[in-house]
Amino acid sequence: MKLASSLYQNRPLRVLQIHNFYQQPGGEDVVVQHEADLLQQAGVELYTWYVYSSALPEKATLFGKLQLAWRSLWNRLAQQQLKHRLQAQPVDIIHLHNAFPLLSPAIIHTASQLKVPLVMTVHNFRWCHPSGCIQTLADVNTNSWRYLGQRLYRNSSVATALLVLQIQLHHWLGSYQRCARLLCPSQFVKTALLHAGFDEHLLDVKPHSVANAVAGVDSASLEVLADHIDTIDNTETKQTIESGYALFVGRADAAKGLDFLLHAWQDVSYPLWVVGVSEQQAQALAGNQQNSWVRFLGYQSAEALAGFYQQATLLVVPSFVAETFGNVVIEAFSHGTPCLVSNIGALPELLQPRHNSETADDDKSMAGQVFVPGDQNDFLYKLKLLLDDPDRRQRMSQQARQLYRAYYLPQHNQQALLACYQQVLSEQGNVVGG
C-alpha cells in the first residue's frame, strides 16, 4: 500500500540509494537492503547505485593499497558517474549510506552542486577515525594526525596516512555539513557528532528496524534449530540446550569481542552457540580452546536465525568498540530475548526506553544487563546474575518485547524515512527533477 507521504508533487517520490557494500557482509549492508524494501513497499520509486568491495583483491600490492586509499580520498570518476546517473534519471533525493572506499565523500559535493538534497546515514566513525571505529567520545575530538605511522587500514601505514588526510580534507571542506540531513542510528552517534561541532539541525536520530524474516519464526527455522541439536552426542548437554543457551551473533572480529567471550567461557558451564563464525574460522582465534559447551554454527539465513533467537536464554554482545547501533540486540528483542552487552557506544541505550536512555541504572526498566568492556570478572558476575534468576530474565524479556514494538518495528522505520525526506524537500524547495 502506498503511503500518502511517499508522494511528491502528485507523483511517487524518487530516491537514489547509494551504498558501498563491504568485503565481509555486516550490519550496514543488512540495513541498506532492508530499507530499500521498506521504501519500495511504501510506493517510492527507488533507484540504487551499489558498488562492492568484494571485487577488491584479498591481498593487494602496496601500489594497489595506495591507489585504493587515494581513490577514497577524492574520487573524480565517482563524481562523473553520479552526474551522469542524475542526468539520465533525475531524482528528488539521494540517500547515501556508505561511500568508503570506492566512491569517497566527493559525491556529496556533486549532489550539492547539482542541487539534489542528500541524506546520509552515519553508520560508522570513518569521518573521524581511519579504522571507522572509536571507543569513547574523547576519540571524536582526537587530532587524527596522531594516527600517522599506524597500520589501521589494510595493514598499511601509508594507506592509513592517506585516510588521515581524507579525514582532514573533508573536515576542512565541510563535506558532511553539505548533507541535507545526517541520520543517527542512536543518541550516542548524535552526541558524537555534536562533540565534533556539527550543527544540531542537521542531525536526526532514526533507529534501524528488524526485517520480518528475522523477527518471525516458522516451522522451517525451528527445524534448522532442531537439526543442530540432533547433532549433539552428549545427552546432558543436549537436554541443557533444549532448555536454553547463550547466543553470540557476529563476525570473527576482535572488535566484536569474540576472543574475549571464548576465553571467559572457559569458566562457564552453560551452552554458548556462536552464529556467523564457522569451526574453521574459530581455529584462528587466540581465545578459542577446546570447550564442549561452545558450538560454532557458521552463517545462518535470516529465517534460521529467527529460530536461534527465539530459543536462546540470552544474547551476548561483548564489543570492544563503540557500536553506532546494535542490529543483533533489536533482533533479539523481537523474540523477547534479553541481552548482556558491553557498556560501550550505543549498546546500553538500546536496553531501555529511549526517553530514559541516558540513565542505565534502573534495572527494572531494562531489557538486559551491561558489563564493563573487556572485564572478565564483571562479565562473569553479570552473566551469573542472569542465568541464576529466571524471574529477572522474564521481566527483561517482557521489556525487550515492549521496546521492540515501541521503537523498532519496520513500519516505524519506514515512516521515519519518509518523514525525513519530506522535511528535507520542504526545506530545500527547488529539487532537480521535481
CSV table of C-alpha atoms in Angstrom, one decimal:
chain,number,residue,atom,x,y,z
A,1,MET,CA,0.0,0.0,0.0
A,2,LYS,CA,1.4,3.4,-1.0
A,3,LEU,CA,1.6,5.9,1.9
A,4,ALA,CA,0.5,9.4,1.3
A,5,SER,CA,3.9,10.7,2.4
A,6,SER,CA,5.6,8.8,-0.3
A,7,LEU,CA,4.1,11.1,-2.9
A,8,TYR,CA,5.9,14.2,-4.1
A,9,GLN,CA,4.2,16.8,-6.4
A,10,ASN,CA,1.4,14.3,-7.1
A,11,ARG,CA,3.7,11.5,-8.2
A,12,PRO,CA,5.8,8.8,-6.5
A,13,LEU,CA,8.8,10.2,-4.6
A,14,ARG,CA,12.1,9.3,-6.5
A,15,VAL,CA,15.0,8.3,-4.3
A,16,LEU,CA,18.5,7.2,-5.3
A,17,GLN,CA,20.0,4.9,-2.6
A,18,ILE,CA,23.9,4.7,-2.7
A,19,HIS,CA,26.0,2.2,-0.8
A,20,ASN,CA,29.4,0.6,-0.9
A,21,PHE,CA,29.0,-3.0,0.2
A,22,TYR,CA,31.8,-4.4,2.3
A,23,GLN,CA,34.1,-7.3,1.6
A,24,GLN,CA,32.6,-9.1,4.7
A,25,PRO,CA,28.8,-8.6,4.9
A,26,GLY,CA,27.9,-6.7,8.0
A,27,GLY,CA,25.1,-4.8,9.7
A,28,GLU,CA,25.3,-1.8,7.4
A,29,ASP,CA,24.6,-3.9,4.4
A,30,VAL,CA,21.6,-5.5,6.1
A,31,VAL,CA,20.2,-2.1,6.9
A,32,VAL,CA,20.6,-0.9,3.3
A,33,GLN,CA,18.7,-3.9,1.8
A,34,HIS,CA,16.0,-3.7,4.5
A,35,GLU,CA,15.4,0.0,4.0
A,36,ALA,CA,15.3,-0.5,0.2
A,37,ASP,CA,12.5,-3.0,0.7
A,38,LEU,CA,10.7,-0.6,3.1
A,39,LEU,CA,10.8,2.3,0.6
A,40,GLN,CA,9.6,0.2,-2.3
A,41,GLN,CA,6.7,-1.2,-0.2
A,42,ALA,CA,5.8,2.4,0.6
A,43,GLY,CA,5.5,3.2,-3.2
A,44,VAL,CA,8.7,5.1,-3.5
A,45,GLU,CA,10.3,5.0,-7.0
A,46,LEU,CA,13.7,3.7,-5.8
A,47,TYR,CA,16.9,3.7,-7.8
A,48,THR,CA,20.1,2.1,-6.5
A,49,TRP,CA,23.8,2.7,-7.0
A,50,TYR,CA,25.6,-0.2,-5.4
A,51,VAL,CA,29.4,-0.9,-5.5
A,52,TYR,CA,31.1,-3.9,-3.9
A,53,SER,CA,34.3,-4.1,-2.0
A,54,SER,CA,34.2,-7.8,-2.5
A,55,ALA,CA,35.6,-7.1,-6.0
A,56,LEU,CA,38.8,-5.9,-4.5
A,57,PRO,CA,41.8,-8.4,-4.3
A,58,GLU,CA,42.2,-10.1,-0.9
A,59,LYS,CA,46.0,-9.4,-1.0
A,60,ALA,CA,46.6,-6.1,-2.7
A,61,THR,CA,50.1,-4.9,-3.6
A,62,LEU,CA,51.4,-1.8,-1.9
A,63,PHE,CA,50.6,0.2,-5.1
A,64,GLY,CA,47.1,-1.3,-5.0
A,65,LYS,CA,46.6,-0.2,-1.4
A,66,LEU,CA,47.8,3.3,-2.2
A,67,GLN,CA,45.6,3.5,-5.3
A,68,LEU,CA,42.5,2.5,-3.3
A,69,ALA,CA,43.3,4.8,-0.4
A,70,TRP,CA,43.9,7.7,-2.9
A,71,ARG,CA,40.6,6.9,-4.6
A,72,SER,CA,38.8,7.0,-1.2
A,73,LEU,CA,40.3,10.5,-0.7
A,74,TRP,CA,38.6,12.1,-3.7
A,75,ASN,CA,37.1,10.0,-6.5
A,76,ARG,CA,36.5,12.2,-9.5
A,77,LEU,CA,35.3,9.2,-11.6
A,78,ALA,CA,32.6,8.5,-9.0
A,79,GLN,CA,31.6,12.2,-9.3
A,80,GLN,CA,31.2,11.9,-13.0
A,81,GLN,CA,29.2,8.7,-12.7
A,82,LEU,CA,26.8,10.3,-10.2
A,83,LYS,CA,26.3,13.3,-12.5
A,84,HIS,CA,25.6,11.0,-15.5
A,85,ARG,CA,23.1,9.0,-13.4
A,86,LEU,CA,21.2,12.0,-12.3
A,87,GLN,CA,21.1,13.4,-15.9
A,88,ALA,CA,19.8,10.1,-17.2
A,89,GLN,CA,17.3,9.6,-14.3
A,90,PRO,CA,16.6,12.7,-12.1
A,91,VAL,CA,15.6,12.0,-8.5
A,92,ASP,CA,14.2,14.1,-5.7
A,93,ILE,CA,16.5,13.0,-3.0
A,94,ILE,CA,19.7,10.9,-2.5
A,95,HIS,CA,20.2,8.6,0.5
A,96,LEU,CA,23.9,7.8,1.0
A,97,HIS,CA,24.8,5.0,3.4
A,98,ASN,CA,28.5,4.3,2.8
A,99,ALA,CA,30.9,5.8,0.3
A,100,PHE,CA,34.0,4.1,1.5
A,101,PRO,CA,36.3,3.1,-0.1
A,102,LEU,CA,35.2,3.0,-3.7
A,103,LEU,CA,33.2,6.3,-4.0
A,104,SER,CA,34.5,8.8,-1.5
A,105,PRO,CA,32.7,11.8,0.1
A,106,ALA,CA,33.4,13.7,-3.1
A,107,ILE,CA,30.0,12.6,-4.3
A,108,ILE,CA,28.4,14.7,-1.6
A,109,HIS,CA,29.9,17.8,-3.3
A,110,THR,CA,28.5,16.6,-6.6
A,111,ALA,CA,25.0,16.3,-5.2
A,112,SER,CA,25.3,19.7,-3.7
A,113,GLN,CA,26.4,21.3,-6.9
A,114,LEU,CA,23.5,19.7,-8.8
A,115,LYS,CA,21.1,20.9,-6.0
A,116,VAL,CA,19.9,17.4,-5.2
A,117,PRO,CA,19.4,17.1,-1.4
A,118,LEU,CA,21.4,14.3,0.1
A,119,VAL,CA,20.6,12.5,3.3
A,120,MET,CA,23.4,10.3,4.8
A,121,THR,CA,23.1,7.6,7.5
A,122,VAL,CA,26.1,7.7,9.8
A,123,HIS,CA,26.8,4.0,10.1
A,124,ASN,CA,30.4,4.3,11.4
A,125,PHE,CA,33.1,6.7,12.6
A,126,ARG,CA,35.1,6.8,9.4
A,127,TRP,CA,34.6,10.6,9.3
A,128,CYS,CA,36.9,11.0,12.4
A,129,HIS,CA,39.0,7.7,12.6
A,130,PRO,CA,40.9,5.8,9.9
A,131,SER,CA,39.6,2.4,11.2
A,132,GLY,CA,36.0,3.6,11.3
A,133,CYS,CA,35.7,2.7,15.0
A,134,ILE,CA,36.1,4.6,18.3
A,135,GLN,CA,35.9,3.5,21.9
A,136,THR,CA,34.9,6.7,23.7
A,137,LEU,CA,33.5,10.1,22.8
A,138,ALA,CA,37.0,11.5,23.6
A,139,ASP,CA,38.2,9.9,20.3
A,140,VAL,CA,35.9,12.1,18.3
A,141,ASN,CA,37.9,15.2,19.2
A,142,THR,CA,41.3,13.5,18.9
A,143,ASN,CA,43.6,15.0,16.3
A,144,SER,CA,43.6,12.4,13.5
A,145,TRP,CA,47.3,13.3,12.7
A,146,ARG,CA,48.2,11.2,15.7
A,147,TYR,CA,47.3,8.0,13.8
A,148,LEU,CA,50.2,8.7,11.3
A,149,GLY,CA,52.6,5.7,11.3
A,150,GLN,CA,49.9,3.3,12.5
A,151,ARG,CA,48.6,0.4,10.4
A,152,LEU,CA,44.9,1.0,10.8
A,153,TYR,CA,43.8,0.4,7.2
A,154,ARG,CA,44.7,-2.7,5.2
A,155,ASN,CA,47.7,-3.1,7.5
A,156,SER,CA,49.5,-0.3,5.8
A,157,SER,CA,50.9,2.8,7.4
A,158,VAL,CA,50.9,4.7,4.1
A,159,ALA,CA,47.3,3.8,3.3
A,160,THR,CA,46.4,4.8,6.8
A,161,ALA,CA,48.1,8.2,6.3
A,162,LEU,CA,46.1,8.8,3.2
A,163,LEU,CA,42.9,8.1,5.2
A,164,VAL,CA,44.1,10.6,7.8
A,165,LEU,CA,44.5,13.1,5.0
A,166,GLN,CA,40.9,12.2,3.8
A,167,ILE,CA,39.5,12.9,7.3
A,168,GLN,CA,41.3,16.3,7.5
A,169,LEU,CA,40.4,17.2,3.9
A,170,HIS,CA,36.7,16.7,4.3
A,171,HIS,CA,36.8,18.4,7.7
A,172,TRP,CA,38.4,21.5,6.1
A,173,LEU,CA,35.9,21.3,3.1
A,174,GLY,CA,32.9,20.8,5.4
A,175,SER,CA,31.8,17.9,3.2
A,176,TYR,CA,29.5,16.3,5.7
A,177,GLN,CA,27.9,19.6,6.5
A,178,ARG,CA,26.8,19.8,2.9
A,179,CYS,CA,24.4,16.9,3.6
A,180,ALA,CA,20.7,18.0,4.0
A,181,ARG,CA,20.4,15.6,7.0
A,182,LEU,CA,22.7,13.2,8.9
A,183,LEU,CA,20.6,10.3,10.2
A,184,CYS,CA,22.0,9.0,13.5
A,185,PRO,CA,21.0,5.4,14.4
A,186,SER,CA,21.4,6.2,18.1
A,187,GLN,CA,21.7,9.1,20.5
A,188,PHE,CA,25.3,8.1,21.0
A,189,VAL,CA,26.1,8.9,17.4
A,190,LYS,CA,24.2,12.2,17.6
A,191,THR,CA,26.2,13.1,20.7
A,192,ALA,CA,29.5,12.2,19.0
A,193,LEU,CA,28.6,14.5,16.0
A,194,LEU,CA,27.7,17.3,18.4
A,195,HIS,CA,31.0,16.9,20.2
A,196,ALA,CA,32.7,17.2,16.8
A,197,GLY,CA,30.9,20.5,16.2
A,198,PHE,CA,28.1,19.5,13.8
A,199,ASP,CA,25.0,21.7,13.8
A,200,GLU,CA,22.2,20.1,15.7
A,201,HIS,CA,19.6,21.0,13.0
A,202,LEU,CA,21.5,18.6,10.6
A,203,LEU,CA,21.1,15.6,13.0
A,204,ASP,CA,18.1,13.3,13.3
A,205,VAL,CA,18.0,10.2,15.5
A,206,LYS,CA,16.5,7.4,13.5
A,207,PRO,CA,17.0,3.8,14.8
A,208,HIS,CA,17.1,0.8,12.5
A,209,SER,CA,14.4,-1.9,12.4
A,210,VAL,CA,14.2,-5.6,12.1
A,211,ALA,CA,13.3,-7.3,8.8
A,212,ASN,CA,10.3,-9.6,9.1
A,213,ALA,CA,12.3,-12.6,8.1
A,214,VAL,CA,14.4,-12.3,11.3
A,215,ALA,CA,11.5,-11.2,13.5
A,216,GLY,CA,9.2,-14.1,12.5
A,217,VAL,CA,9.6,-17.8,13.3
A,218,ASP,CA,8.2,-20.6,11.1
A,219,SER,CA,8.5,-24.3,11.1
A,220,ALA,CA,11.5,-24.3,8.8
A,221,SER,CA,13.5,-22.1,11.2
A,222,LEU,CA,12.7,-24.4,14.1
A,223,GLU,CA,13.7,-27.4,12.0
A,224,VAL,CA,17.1,-25.9,11.4
A,225,LEU,CA,17.5,-25.4,15.2
A,226,ALA,CA,16.3,-29.0,15.9
A,227,ASP,CA,18.8,-30.3,13.3
A,228,HIS,CA,21.7,-28.7,15.2
A,229,ILE,CA,20.5,-30.1,18.5
A,230,ASP,CA,20.3,-33.6,17.0
A,231,THR,CA,24.0,-33.5,16.1
A,232,ILE,CA,25.0,-33.3,19.7
A,233,ASP,CA,26.2,-36.6,21.2
A,234,ASN,CA,26.2,-35.7,24.9
A,235,THR,CA,22.7,-36.3,26.3
A,236,GLU,CA,23.2,-34.0,29.3
A,237,THR,CA,24.4,-31.2,27.0
A,238,LYS,CA,21.5,-31.8,24.6
A,239,GLN,CA,19.0,-31.5,27.5
A,240,THR,CA,20.6,-28.3,28.7
A,241,ILE,CA,20.5,-26.7,25.3
A,242,GLU,CA,16.8,-27.7,24.8
A,243,SER,CA,16.1,-25.6,27.8
A,244,GLY,CA,18.2,-22.7,26.6
A,245,TYR,CA,21.6,-21.4,25.6
A,246,ALA,CA,23.6,-18.2,25.3
A,247,LEU,CA,23.9,-16.8,21.8
A,248,PHE,CA,26.5,-14.8,20.0
A,249,VAL,CA,25.8,-13.4,16.5
A,250,GLY,CA,28.5,-11.7,14.6
A,251,ARG,CA,31.9,-11.9,12.8
A,252,ALA,CA,35.2,-13.4,13.9
A,253,ASP,CA,36.4,-9.9,14.5
A,254,ALA,CA,38.5,-8.8,17.5
A,255,ALA,CA,36.5,-5.6,17.8
A,256,LYS,CA,33.3,-7.7,18.3
A,257,GLY,CA,34.8,-9.3,21.4
A,258,LEU,CA,34.6,-13.0,20.4
A,259,ASP,CA,38.1,-13.8,21.6
A,260,PHE,CA,37.3,-12.3,25.0
A,261,LEU,CA,34.0,-14.2,25.1
A,262,LEU,CA,35.6,-17.6,24.3
A,263,HIS,CA,38.3,-17.0,26.8
A,264,ALA,CA,35.8,-16.1,29.5
A,265,TRP,CA,33.6,-19.1,28.6
A,266,GLN,CA,36.3,-21.5,29.9
A,267,ASP,CA,34.9,-20.7,33.3
A,268,VAL,CA,31.2,-21.2,32.3
A,269,SER,CA,29.3,-24.5,32.3
A,270,TYR,CA,26.5,-23.4,30.1
A,271,PRO,CA,25.9,-23.8,26.3
A,272,LEU,CA,27.2,-21.0,24.1
A,273,TRP,CA,26.2,-21.0,20.4
A,274,VAL,CA,28.2,-18.8,18.0
A,275,VAL,CA,26.3,-17.8,14.8
A,276,GLY,CA,28.3,-16.2,12.0
A,277,VAL,CA,31.6,-18.0,12.7
A,278,SER,CA,32.5,-21.4,11.4
A,279,GLU,CA,34.6,-24.0,13.1
A,280,GLN,CA,37.4,-23.3,10.6
A,281,GLN,CA,37.3,-19.5,11.3
A,282,ALA,CA,37.3,-20.2,15.0
A,283,GLN,CA,40.6,-22.1,14.8
A,284,ALA,CA,42.4,-18.8,14.0
A,285,LEU,CA,41.0,-17.1,17.2
A,286,ALA,CA,43.5,-16.7,20.0
A,287,GLY,CA,40.8,-17.2,22.7
A,288,ASN,CA,39.5,-20.4,21.2
A,289,GLN,CA,40.3,-23.5,23.2
A,290,GLN,CA,38.6,-26.9,23.3
A,291,ASN,CA,35.3,-26.4,25.1
A,292,SER,CA,32.4,-28.8,24.9
A,293,TRP,CA,30.0,-26.0,25.8
A,294,VAL,CA,30.7,-24.0,22.7
A,295,ARG,CA,29.4,-24.6,19.2
A,296,PHE,CA,30.2,-22.7,16.0
A,297,LEU,CA,27.3,-22.7,13.6
A,298,GLY,CA,28.7,-20.5,10.7
A,299,TYR,CA,26.5,-18.5,8.5
A,300,GLN,CA,22.7,-18.8,9.0
A,301,SER,CA,19.9,-17.4,6.9
A,302,ALA,CA,17.7,-14.7,8.4
A,303,GLU,CA,14.9,-17.3,8.6
A,304,ALA,CA,17.0,-19.8,10.5
A,305,LEU,CA,18.4,-17.0,12.7
A,306,ALA,CA,14.9,-16.3,13.9
A,307,GLY,CA,14.7,-19.7,15.5
A,308,PHE,CA,18.0,-19.3,17.2
A,309,TYR,CA,17.0,-16.0,18.8
A,310,GLN,CA,13.6,-17.4,19.9
A,311,GLN,CA,15.1,-20.4,21.8
A,312,ALA,CA,18.1,-18.5,23.3
A,313,THR,CA,18.2,-17.7,27.0
A,314,LEU,CA,20.1,-14.5,26.3
A,315,LEU,CA,22.2,-12.8,23.6
A,316,VAL,CA,25.8,-11.8,24.4
A,317,VAL,CA,27.3,-8.7,22.7
A,318,PRO,CA,30.8,-8.3,24.1
A,319,SER,CA,32.0,-5.5,21.7
A,320,PHE,CA,35.3,-3.7,22.4
A,321,VAL,CA,34.5,-0.7,20.2
A,322,ALA,CA,31.6,1.8,20.3
A,323,GLU,CA,28.8,0.4,18.1
A,324,THR,CA,26.7,3.1,16.4
A,325,PHE,CA,23.7,0.8,16.9
A,326,GLY,CA,23.3,-2.9,17.5
A,327,ASN,CA,21.2,-4.8,15.0
A,328,VAL,CA,21.6,-8.1,16.8
A,329,VAL,CA,20.2,-6.5,20.0
A,330,ILE,CA,16.9,-5.5,18.5
A,331,GLU,CA,16.7,-8.7,16.5
A,332,ALA,CA,16.9,-10.5,19.9
A,333,PHE,CA,14.3,-8.1,21.3
A,334,SER,CA,11.8,-9.1,18.5
A,335,HIS,CA,11.8,-12.6,20.1
A,336,GLY,CA,11.8,-11.3,23.7
A,337,THR,CA,15.4,-12.4,24.3
A,338,PRO,CA,17.2,-10.3,26.9
A,339,CYS,CA,20.8,-9.2,26.2
A,340,LEU,CA,24.1,-8.9,28.1
A,341,VAL,CA,26.1,-6.2,26.4
A,342,SER,CA,29.3,-4.2,26.8
A,343,ASN,CA,28.8,-0.8,28.4
A,344,ILE,CA,30.1,1.0,25.3
A,345,GLY,CA,28.7,3.1,22.5
A,346,ALA,CA,25.1,2.8,21.6
A,347,LEU,CA,24.6,-0.7,23.2
A,348,PRO,CA,23.5,0.4,26.7
A,349,GLU,CA,20.8,2.9,25.4
A,350,LEU,CA,19.1,0.1,23.4
A,351,LEU,CA,18.3,-1.8,26.6
A,352,GLN,CA,15.9,0.9,27.9
A,353,PRO,CA,13.2,3.2,26.8
A,354,ARG,CA,14.6,5.9,24.5
A,355,HIS,CA,13.2,8.7,26.7
A,356,ASN,CA,15.3,7.3,29.5
A,357,SER,CA,18.4,6.3,27.5
A,358,GLU,CA,20.9,8.4,29.4
A,359,THR,CA,20.5,6.5,32.7
A,360,ALA,CA,21.2,2.8,32.7
A,361,ASP,CA,20.7,2.4,36.4
A,362,ASP,CA,17.0,1.3,36.6
A,363,ASP,CA,17.3,-2.4,36.3
A,364,LYS,CA,13.5,-2.8,36.3
A,365,SER,CA,13.2,-0.8,33.1
A,366,MET,CA,16.0,-2.5,31.2
A,367,ALA,CA,15.8,-5.4,28.7
A,368,GLY,CA,19.2,-6.7,29.6
A,369,GLN,CA,22.4,-6.1,31.6
A,370,VAL,CA,25.6,-4.2,30.9
A,371,PHE,CA,29.1,-5.1,31.9
A,372,VAL,CA,32.5,-3.3,31.7
A,373,PRO,CA,34.0,-3.9,28.3
A,374,GLY,CA,36.9,-6.5,28.5
A,375,ASP,CA,36.4,-7.0,32.2
A,376,GLN,CA,36.1,-10.8,32.6
A,377,ASN,CA,35.2,-10.7,36.3
A,378,ASP,CA,32.4,-8.2,35.7
A,379,PHE,CA,31.2,-10.2,32.7
A,380,LEU,CA,31.0,-13.5,34.6
A,381,TYR,CA,29.3,-11.8,37.6
A,382,LYS,CA,26.6,-10.3,35.3
A,383,LEU,CA,26.2,-13.5,33.4
A,384,LYS,CA,25.6,-15.5,36.6
A,385,LEU,CA,23.0,-12.9,37.7
A,386,LEU,CA,21.0,-13.5,34.6
A,387,LEU,CA,21.4,-17.3,34.4
A,388,ASP,CA,20.6,-17.8,38.1
A,389,ASP,CA,17.5,-15.6,38.1
A,390,PRO,CA,14.6,-16.7,35.8
A,391,ASP,CA,12.3,-14.0,37.2
A,392,ARG,CA,14.8,-11.3,36.3
A,393,ARG,CA,15.1,-12.8,32.8
A,394,GLN,CA,11.4,-13.0,32.4
A,395,ARG,CA,11.0,-9.3,33.4
A,396,MET,CA,13.7,-8.4,30.9
A,397,SER,CA,12.1,-10.5,28.2
A,398,GLN,CA,8.8,-8.6,28.6
A,399,GLN,CA,10.7,-5.3,28.5
A,400,ALA,CA,12.5,-6.4,25.3
A,401,ARG,CA,9.3,-7.1,23.5
A,402,GLN,CA,7.8,-3.8,24.6
A,403,LEU,CA,10.9,-1.9,23.4
A,404,TYR,CA,10.8,-3.7,20.0
A,405,ARG,CA,7.1,-2.8,19.5
A,406,ALA,CA,7.6,0.8,20.6
A,407,TYR,CA,10.6,1.7,18.5
A,408,TYR,CA,11.9,-1.0,16.1
A,409,LEU,CA,9.0,-2.2,14.0
A,410,PRO,CA,9.6,-1.9,10.3
A,411,GLN,CA,6.7,0.5,9.9
A,412,HIS,CA,8.3,2.9,12.4
A,413,ASN,CA,11.5,2.9,10.3
A,414,GLN,CA,9.5,3.4,7.1
A,415,GLN,CA,7.5,6.3,8.4
A,416,ALA,CA,10.7,8.0,9.8
A,417,LEU,CA,12.5,7.7,6.5
A,418,LEU,CA,9.6,9.2,4.6
A,419,ALA,CA,9.1,12.0,7.2
A,420,CYS,CA,12.8,12.8,6.9
A,421,TYR,CA,12.7,13.0,3.1
A,422,GLN,CA,9.6,15.2,3.1
A,423,GLN,CA,11.0,17.5,5.7
A,424,VAL,CA,14.2,17.9,3.7
A,425,LEU,CA,12.3,18.6,0.5
A,426,SER,CA,10.1,21.2,2.2
A,427,GLU,CA,13.3,22.9,3.4
A,428,GLN,CA,15.1,22.7,0.0
A,429,GLY,CA,12.2,23.8,-2.1
A,430,ASN,CA,13.9,23.6,-5.5
A,431,VAL,CA,14.7,20.0,-6.4
A,432,VAL,CA,16.2,18.6,-9.6
A,433,GLY,CA,13.6,16.5,-11.4
A,434,GLY,CA,10.8,17.9,-9.3
